[in-house]
Short mmCIF file of C-alpha atoms in Angstrom, two decimals:
data_model
loop_
_atom_site.label_atom_id
_atom_site.label_comp_id
_atom_site.label_asym_id
_atom_site.label_seq_id
_atom_site.Cartn_x
_atom_site.Cartn_y
_atom_site.Cartn_z
CA MET A 1 7.50 -29.69 -3.96
CA HIS A 2 5.16 -31.62 -6.33
CA ASP A 3 7.21 -33.02 -7.82
CA LEU A 4 9.37 -34.57 -5.17
CA LYS A 5 6.50 -35.69 -3.80
CA ARG A 6 5.98 -37.68 -7.13
CA SER A 7 9.53 -38.53 -7.49
CA LYS A 8 9.00 -40.49 -3.86
CA LYS A 9 6.37 -42.05 -4.29
CA LYS A 10 7.59 -43.35 -6.93
CA MET A 11 10.59 -44.43 -5.57
CA TYR A 12 8.07 -46.86 -3.04
CA LYS A 13 6.91 -48.42 -5.88
CA LYS A 14 9.32 -49.21 -7.23
CA GLN A 15 10.81 -50.75 -4.49
CA MET A 16 7.74 -52.26 -2.81
CA PRO A 17 8.48 -56.26 -5.21
CA ALA A 18 11.09 -55.97 -3.79
CA MET A 19 10.70 -55.62 -0.52
CA ILE A 20 7.98 -58.51 -0.04
CA ASN A 21 9.45 -61.15 -1.95
CA SER A 22 12.93 -61.45 0.24
CA TYR A 23 11.02 -60.54 2.78
CA ASN A 24 12.06 -64.11 4.38
CA GLU A 25 15.13 -63.65 4.13
CA GLU A 26 15.84 -59.89 3.82
CA SER A 27 13.44 -58.60 5.68
CA THR A 28 15.03 -56.69 8.45
CA VAL A 29 17.77 -55.14 6.24
CA GLU A 30 14.98 -54.49 3.51
CA ILE A 31 12.59 -52.57 5.98
CA GLU A 32 15.97 -51.13 7.77
CA ASP A 33 16.79 -49.11 4.05
CA LEU A 34 12.83 -48.34 3.32
CA GLU A 35 12.80 -46.96 6.76
CA ARG A 36 16.44 -45.57 6.82
CA GLY A 37 14.09 -41.73 7.88
CA CYS A 38 13.83 -43.57 11.41
CA LYS A 39 16.50 -44.11 13.71
CA ASN A 40 16.96 -46.15 17.30
CA LYS A 41 14.02 -49.21 16.40
CA THR A 42 13.46 -49.60 19.24
CA ASN A 43 11.04 -50.63 21.68
CA ILE A 44 9.02 -47.88 22.95
CA ASN A 45 8.18 -48.83 26.02
CA ASN A 46 12.41 -49.73 26.17
CA SER A 47 13.88 -46.35 24.86
CA ASN A 48 11.80 -42.57 25.02
CA ASN A 49 13.52 -42.37 21.48
CA ALA A 50 11.50 -43.99 19.77
CA CYS A 51 10.43 -43.07 16.58
CA ASN A 52 6.33 -43.08 16.30
CA CYS A 53 5.19 -40.55 12.52
CA ALA A 54 2.37 -38.60 12.12
CA GLY A 55 -0.63 -39.94 11.15
CA ASN A 56 0.99 -43.51 12.06
CA GLN A 57 0.63 -42.48 17.09
CA SER A 58 1.14 -45.89 17.55
CA THR A 59 0.42 -47.41 21.23
CA ASN A 60 0.88 -49.44 24.34
CA GLN A 61 -1.82 -52.13 22.06
CA ASN A 62 0.19 -54.54 20.59
CA ASN A 63 4.08 -53.82 21.05
CA ASN A 64 4.94 -56.32 20.03
CA ASN A 65 3.82 -56.29 16.77
CA ASN A 66 3.84 -52.28 16.22
CA GLN A 67 8.12 -52.22 16.46
CA LYS A 68 8.37 -52.21 13.55
CA HIS A 69 5.70 -49.72 12.17
CA ASP A 70 7.57 -47.00 12.45
CA CYS A 71 7.72 -44.52 9.60
CA HIS A 72 5.79 -46.20 7.13
CA HIS A 73 2.49 -48.82 8.54
CA ASP A 74 3.31 -52.20 8.65
CA HIS A 75 4.53 -52.96 4.84
CA HIS A 76 5.15 -56.69 4.64
CA ASP A 77 1.99 -57.90 7.09
CA HIS A 78 -0.50 -55.40 4.59
CA HIS A 79 0.99 -54.69 1.49
CA GLU A 80 -2.24 -56.57 -0.03
CA HIS A 81 -4.26 -53.85 1.60
CA HIS A 82 -3.07 -50.45 1.77
CA ASP A 83 -1.60 -47.53 -1.03
CA TYR A 84 1.49 -46.41 -0.89
CA ASP A 85 0.57 -43.34 -2.85
CA GLU A 86 0.17 -42.03 0.48
CA PHE A 87 3.64 -42.70 1.61
CA GLU A 88 4.68 -39.05 0.51
CA CYS A 89 7.81 -38.75 1.62
CA VAL A 90 10.52 -40.43 4.02
CA CYS A 91 10.15 -38.05 7.69
CA GLU A 92 12.77 -38.12 10.23
CA CYS A 93 12.30 -38.64 14.03
CA LYS A 94 13.99 -35.08 16.28
CA LYS A 95 14.67 -37.35 19.48
CA SER A 96 13.94 -34.19 22.02
CA ASN A 97 10.04 -34.21 21.72
CA ASN A 98 9.61 -37.78 19.38
CA HIS A 99 7.69 -36.33 16.86
CA CYS A 100 8.94 -36.52 12.19
CA GLU A 101 10.44 -32.91 10.51
CA PRO A 102 7.95 -31.80 7.46
CA CYS A 103 9.83 -33.08 4.79
CA GLU A 104 11.41 -30.32 2.30
CA ALA A 105 12.91 -29.82 -1.33
CA GLU A 106 16.03 -29.44 -1.39
CA SER A 107 16.94 -26.98 -4.83
CA ASP A 108 20.11 -25.68 -6.22
CA THR A 109 18.65 -24.31 -9.13
CA CYS A 110 16.43 -20.76 -8.76
CA VAL A 111 15.70 -18.48 -10.73
CA ALA A 112 13.37 -14.85 -9.75
CA ASN A 113 10.20 -13.61 -10.22
CA PRO A 114 10.40 -10.80 -12.68
CA CYS A 115 7.51 -9.05 -11.86
CA ALA A 116 8.71 -8.87 -8.55
CA GLY A 117 11.51 -6.03 -9.46
CA ASP A 118 10.45 -2.58 -9.30
CA GLN A 119 8.50 -0.52 -11.49
CA CYS A 120 10.18 2.14 -12.69
CA CYS A 121 12.00 2.40 -15.87
CA ASN A 122 13.73 4.66 -18.22
CA GLY A 123 12.48 5.80 -21.75
CA ILE A 124 14.40 5.86 -24.34
CA THR A 125 17.44 8.16 -24.47
CA PRO A 126 18.50 8.09 -28.54
CA THR A 127 22.42 8.44 -29.43
CA TYR A 128 22.22 11.84 -31.29
CA SER A 129 25.33 13.00 -32.93
CA SER A 130 25.57 15.64 -35.55
CA LYS A 131 27.63 12.77 -37.92
CA ASN A 132 25.36 10.41 -37.50
CA ALA A 133 21.75 13.42 -38.56
CA SER A 134 20.66 14.79 -40.80
CA PRO A 135 18.21 17.80 -41.90
CA VAL A 136 13.68 15.50 -43.01
CA ALA A 137 11.14 17.88 -43.82
CA ILE A 138 8.00 16.88 -41.13
CA GLU A 139 4.94 18.39 -41.15
CA ALA A 140 3.23 18.80 -37.44
CA GLN A 141 2.01 20.35 -34.37
CA ARG A 142 4.84 23.54 -33.05
CA ILE A 143 4.54 25.66 -29.60
CA TYR A 144 4.42 28.82 -30.85
CA ASP A 145 3.72 29.60 -26.93
CA ALA A 146 2.90 28.05 -23.49
CA ILE A 147 2.10 29.55 -20.37
CA LYS A 148 1.25 28.11 -16.90
CA PHE A 149 -1.04 29.07 -13.87
CA GLN A 150 -1.18 27.36 -10.62
CA MET A 151 -3.98 27.83 -8.28
CA PHE A 152 -5.59 26.16 -5.22
CA THR A 153 -9.00 26.80 -3.46
CA ASP A 154 -11.84 25.65 -0.95
CA ALA A 155 -14.63 23.64 -1.52
CA THR A 156 -18.23 24.11 -1.30
CA GLY A 157 -21.40 22.09 -1.74
CA PRO A 158 -22.55 20.84 -5.31
CA ASN A 159 -24.17 24.44 -5.67
CA GLY A 160 -21.09 25.90 -4.19
CA GLU A 161 -23.18 26.39 -0.48
CA THR A 162 -20.86 25.83 3.02
CA LEU A 163 -19.32 23.02 3.65
CA TYR A 164 -19.58 20.81 6.31
CA PHE A 165 -18.69 17.34 7.10
CA ASP A 166 -19.62 14.91 9.02
CA TYR A 167 -18.07 12.30 11.28
CA ASP A 168 -18.23 8.95 12.65
CA VAL A 169 -15.64 7.61 14.96
CA VAL A 170 -15.02 3.40 12.90
CA GLU A 171 -12.11 2.36 15.09
CA ILE A 172 -10.18 2.74 18.58
CA GLU A 173 -7.59 1.43 20.03
CA GLY A 174 -6.74 1.88 23.79
CA ARG A 175 -8.99 3.40 25.87
CA ILE A 176 -10.60 7.03 26.18
CA PRO A 177 -12.23 8.90 28.90
CA VAL A 178 -15.94 8.11 29.62
CA THR A 179 -16.46 12.01 30.78
CA GLY A 180 -15.74 15.38 29.42
CA LEU A 181 -13.20 15.88 26.51
CA ALA A 182 -10.93 14.31 25.66
CA ASN A 183 -8.22 16.29 23.53
CA VAL A 184 -7.36 14.73 19.84
CA THR A 185 -4.34 14.75 17.39
CA VAL A 186 -5.03 14.49 13.88
CA ASP A 187 -1.75 13.00 12.23
CA GLU A 188 -3.07 12.01 8.69
CA VAL A 189 -5.47 12.32 6.31
CA CYS A 190 -6.45 9.90 3.48
CA MET A 191 -8.49 11.37 0.34
CA ASN A 192 -11.03 8.18 -1.08
CA TYR A 193 -13.09 8.77 -4.12
CA SER A 194 -14.60 7.62 -7.06
CA SER A 195 -13.55 9.85 -9.54
CA ILE A 196 -12.68 13.79 -10.32
CA GLU A 197 -13.45 15.93 -12.96
CA VAL A 198 -12.45 18.86 -14.62
CA VAL A 199 -15.17 21.14 -16.35
CA PRO A 200 -12.60 24.13 -18.28
CA GLY A 201 -14.19 27.10 -18.28
CA ILE A 202 -15.54 28.45 -21.51
CA PRO A 203 -11.31 30.45 -22.95
CA SER A 204 -11.92 33.64 -24.79
CA ILE A 205 -8.96 35.27 -27.21
CA GLU A 206 -10.02 39.77 -28.00
CA ASP A 207 -12.01 38.98 -29.71
CA PHE A 208 -10.93 36.16 -32.23
CA GLN A 209 -12.98 33.28 -32.84
CA VAL A 210 -12.70 29.40 -30.35
CA MET A 211 -14.43 26.76 -31.27
CA GLU A 212 -14.73 23.57 -28.89
CA VAL A 213 -13.24 20.17 -31.02
CA GLU A 214 -15.00 17.25 -30.65
CA ASP A 215 -13.42 13.92 -29.44
CA ASN A 216 -10.37 15.27 -29.31
CA ALA A 217 -8.36 14.78 -26.53
CA PRO A 218 -7.20 11.16 -24.84
CA CYS A 219 -7.60 12.45 -21.09
CA ASP A 220 -10.35 13.64 -19.24
CA THR A 221 -7.79 16.21 -18.44
CA VAL A 222 -6.80 17.04 -22.05
CA PHE A 223 -9.15 19.68 -23.82
CA GLU A 224 -8.50 21.77 -27.18
CA TYR A 225 -9.86 24.62 -29.36
CA ALA A 226 -9.71 25.69 -32.82
CA VAL A 227 -9.30 29.69 -32.77
CA CYS A 228 -8.95 31.71 -36.67
CA PRO A 229 -7.45 34.96 -34.49
CA GLU A 230 -7.38 37.81 -37.90
CA LYS A 231 -4.08 39.38 -39.37
CA ASN A 232 -2.22 41.96 -38.17
CA ALA A 233 -0.41 43.99 -40.84
CA THR A 234 2.66 45.67 -38.39
CA CYS A 235 3.46 42.59 -36.11
CA CYS A 236 3.20 40.49 -39.43
CA ALA A 237 5.57 42.82 -41.44
CA ARG A 238 8.13 42.67 -39.05
CA ASN A 239 7.62 39.66 -39.28
CA ARG A 240 6.66 38.76 -34.59
CA GLY A 241 4.09 37.48 -33.12
CA GLN A 242 0.97 39.39 -32.18
CA SER A 243 0.21 39.67 -28.05
CA VAL A 244 -3.02 39.01 -26.90
CA SER A 245 -4.84 38.84 -24.41
CA TYR A 246 -6.05 35.26 -22.81
CA LYS A 247 -9.35 34.43 -19.99
CA GLU A 248 -11.00 31.57 -18.52
CA ARG A 249 -14.34 31.74 -16.75
CA GLY A 250 -15.84 29.19 -14.79
CA LEU A 251 -13.69 26.59 -13.89
CA THR A 252 -14.94 24.56 -12.08
CA VAL A 253 -12.79 20.78 -11.25
CA ILE A 254 -15.61 17.91 -9.03
CA VAL A 255 -14.94 14.88 -6.70
CA ASN A 256 -16.99 12.18 -6.19
CA ASN A 257 -18.58 10.30 -3.50
CA LEU A 258 -15.04 11.57 -1.21
CA VAL A 259 -14.15 10.18 2.73
CA LEU A 260 -11.75 11.42 4.46
CA GLU A 261 -10.61 8.47 6.04
CA LEU A 262 -9.05 10.72 9.62
CA ARG A 263 -6.27 8.81 11.62
CA CYS A 264 -5.81 10.29 15.02
CA HIS A 265 -4.79 9.81 18.16
CA CYS A 266 -5.81 10.47 22.14
CA GLY A 267 -2.54 9.48 23.94
CA CYS A 268 -1.51 6.53 23.26
CA THR A 269 -4.82 5.80 22.13
CA LYS A 270 -5.37 5.31 18.46
CA ILE A 271 -8.62 6.50 16.78
CA ARG A 272 -9.70 6.35 13.34
CA ALA A 273 -12.67 8.25 12.02
CA PHE A 274 -14.49 8.73 8.84
CA ALA A 275 -15.15 12.13 7.54
CA TYR A 276 -18.12 12.78 4.88
CA PRO A 277 -18.53 16.32 3.25
CA ALA A 278 -22.14 17.49 3.91
CA VAL A 279 -24.48 20.83 3.58
CA GLN A 280 -26.45 22.06 5.95
CA GLN A 281 -30.55 22.12 6.22
CA MET A 282 -33.41 23.99 7.40
CA GLY A 283 -32.93 23.57 11.65
CA GLY A 284 -29.27 23.22 11.66
CA GLN A 285 -29.31 18.98 10.59
CA LEU A 286 -26.54 17.90 7.92
CA CYS A 287 -27.16 16.05 5.13
CA ARG A 288 -24.83 14.63 3.29
CA VAL A 289 -23.77 14.97 0.25
CA ASP A 290 -22.09 12.59 -3.25
CA SER A 291 -19.42 15.07 -4.34
CA VAL A 292 -18.10 18.19 -3.19
CA GLU A 293 -17.17 22.01 -5.68
CA PHE A 294 -13.77 23.78 -6.63
CA ARG A 295 -14.82 26.86 -8.30
CA TYR A 296 -11.51 28.69 -9.31
CA ASN A 297 -11.67 32.81 -10.20
CA THR A 298 -11.36 33.46 -13.82
CA LEU A 299 -7.26 33.60 -15.52
CA ALA A 300 -6.66 35.08 -17.03
CA ALA A 301 -1.93 36.40 -18.81
CA ARG A 302 -0.70 38.47 -22.00
CA MET A 303 -0.35 35.26 -24.80
CA CYS A 304 2.28 35.57 -27.91
CA ILE A 305 -0.26 34.50 -31.05
CA PRO A 306 0.83 34.83 -34.56
CA SER A 307 -0.04 37.84 -36.02
CA ASN A 308 -0.59 36.47 -40.23
CA GLY A 309 -3.62 35.80 -39.65
CA ARG A 310 -3.06 31.35 -39.60
CA SER A 311 -5.86 29.43 -37.65
CA LEU A 312 -4.46 27.70 -34.08
CA THR A 313 -5.00 25.38 -31.24
CA LEU A 314 -5.68 26.64 -28.40
CA ARG A 315 -4.79 23.75 -25.07
CA GLN A 316 -5.83 23.45 -21.63
CA ASN A 317 -4.13 20.72 -19.71
CA TYR A 318 -5.03 20.18 -15.93
CA GLN A 319 -3.21 18.02 -13.45
CA THR A 320 -5.11 18.18 -9.61
CA SER A 321 -4.00 17.74 -5.79
CA LEU A 322 -6.56 16.95 -3.35
CA THR A 323 -4.85 18.04 0.53
CA VAL A 324 -6.15 19.49 3.79
CA ASP A 325 -4.96 22.37 5.38
CA CYS A 326 -4.17 23.00 9.28
CA ILE A 327 -6.53 21.18 11.49
CA SER A 328 -4.62 22.15 15.35
CA LYS A 329 -7.93 21.34 17.11
CA ALA A 330 -10.09 18.19 18.05
CA TYR A 331 -11.92 16.48 20.58
CA ILE A 332 -12.86 12.94 21.41
CA SER A 333 -16.12 12.21 23.52
CA ALA A 334 -18.34 9.66 25.04
CA GLN A 335 -21.84 9.33 24.53
CA ASP A 336 -24.93 7.93 26.05
CA CYS A 337 -24.55 4.08 24.41
CA CYS A 338 -27.04 2.53 27.38
CA GLY A 339 -24.14 1.26 28.05
CA CYS A 340 -23.37 -0.58 25.33
CA ASP A 341 -18.70 -0.20 25.03
CA CYS A 342 -18.31 0.68 20.97
CA ASP A 343 -16.52 3.20 18.01
CA ASP A 344 -19.85 4.65 17.72
CA CYS A 345 -20.70 5.44 21.02
CA PHE A 346 -18.21 8.22 20.69
CA GLU A 347 -18.18 11.29 18.88
CA LEU A 348 -15.95 13.08 17.72
CA THR A 349 -15.56 17.51 17.19
CA ILE A 350 -13.21 20.00 14.94
CA PRO A 351 -13.86 23.10 15.67
CA SER A 352 -12.27 24.50 13.39
CA GLY A 353 -13.77 22.56 10.61
CA ILE A 354 -11.89 21.37 7.94
CA ASP A 355 -10.14 23.10 4.82
CA LEU A 356 -10.82 21.07 1.66
CA ILE A 357 -8.29 22.54 -0.60
CA CYS A 358 -7.29 21.63 -4.36
CA CYS A 359 -4.53 22.79 -5.33
CA ILE A 360 -4.76 22.57 -9.59
CA GLU A 361 -1.68 23.83 -12.49
CA GLU A 362 -3.13 24.38 -16.34
CA THR A 363 -1.00 24.41 -19.18
CA VAL A 364 -2.39 26.38 -21.90
CA SER A 365 0.07 26.17 -25.23
CA ILE A 366 -0.30 27.72 -28.39
CA LEU A 367 -0.12 25.22 -31.10
CA ILE A 368 -0.02 25.71 -35.00
CA SER A 369 0.72 23.19 -37.82
CA ASP A 370 4.04 23.51 -39.61
CA GLN A 371 6.62 22.86 -41.72
CA VAL A 372 10.03 22.15 -40.49
CA VAL A 373 13.26 20.90 -41.23
CA VAL A 374 14.52 19.56 -38.26
CA LEU A 375 17.84 16.82 -37.36
CA ALA A 376 17.36 13.61 -37.56
CA VAL A 377 18.16 10.35 -37.52
CA SER A 378 17.99 8.35 -40.91
CA GLN A 379 17.55 5.20 -38.66
CA GLY A 380 15.26 6.27 -36.50
CA ILE A 381 14.74 4.55 -33.33
CA ASN A 382 16.13 1.65 -32.15
CA PRO A 383 13.11 -0.82 -29.80
CA ARG A 384 13.98 -3.70 -28.14
CA VAL A 385 13.22 -6.62 -29.62
CA VAL A 386 10.91 -8.73 -27.11
CA ASP A 387 10.24 -11.17 -29.04
CA THR A 388 13.28 -13.71 -31.14
CA PHE A 389 11.06 -15.11 -34.00
CA ALA A 390 13.59 -12.39 -35.88
CA ASN A 391 15.97 -15.04 -36.19
CA VAL A 392 13.54 -16.70 -37.93
CA CYS A 393 11.38 -14.15 -40.17
CA SER A 394 14.00 -11.53 -42.17
CA PHE A 395 12.45 -8.53 -42.85
CA PRO A 396 14.06 -6.02 -45.10
CA SER A 397 14.51 -2.68 -45.14
CA CYS A 398 13.10 -2.13 -48.42
CA GLY A 399 9.97 -3.92 -47.57
CA GLN A 400 11.12 -6.88 -50.31
#
């Protein structure tokens, strides 16, 4: 739009000297050419279709002098005192209501915004076949065994205390009965929190030594331990692994700054409320807390580890998800607020409370460092080229 306006400014500057020099001879033709966007240039007293552009609403005063000032003011009488840069576009009159249509840009060239498309993508899918593959020796961590735990538990206070919720009604769209209790249906519960912290329990594998590896994992939900098992001669002679007992005690998940948003309705009235986690103090008064905890029972399962006594890595990877159990009944009632008609004067009550649940999925893997031979494509992966400088720079395969 700005390029279009600058173009029209230049057009007026270019045409203006020619119009001024030839005004005495061809004033009528030049002005009508410049003001071709306005039609029916008649006196405002003689026609209802007179063109009066925005910014120059002419009045009935001096009609004989103003009848030529339809769109661009008095170009011929005051050209020495006007800055013609202000006339950015030619107005077109609309006869129905005697005003000018806004200027519109016309372009045949349009491009799509690259960031407005789908945000999903596909990873690299290499082409593989036995014809273009060859054996390659590598050293890597190999997965020897893996198990997965799936469980859930209810929320508690910071020290394992019973958890309650303190409710605040923040928005009501419609009418609520001013007396008695009104039934409320909770439609949605939205989770708002600042962080979810996974505190892993203390893992153990039989009587073997398990040592935590410091600064080993890039994510807050991944934990690794070094394990030094003993050799099992019987299983090793049979070229098999040994079965051991894996246990984890004390797994805890902490959710910080949790607030639940309850989206409800009472008939046709929409209600929105906040539920803050709290614990009960002496006298039954609720005290809000900054975090809630989810404490899990001991996890136990059998796992297979190498029987030759070689060291291994124990990896724990966690995935968490917050949800709530069924909220069957809720009520809203009006409170005495000294005649104030506001949302704070209503109280939301959920007799059975809210059962906040954290579902957790833990994958426990036994990793061993091994030298293995794999089938691989010698050319490797072909990454997508982002820059086109390869047309100028050459990168030989031999490094010369």
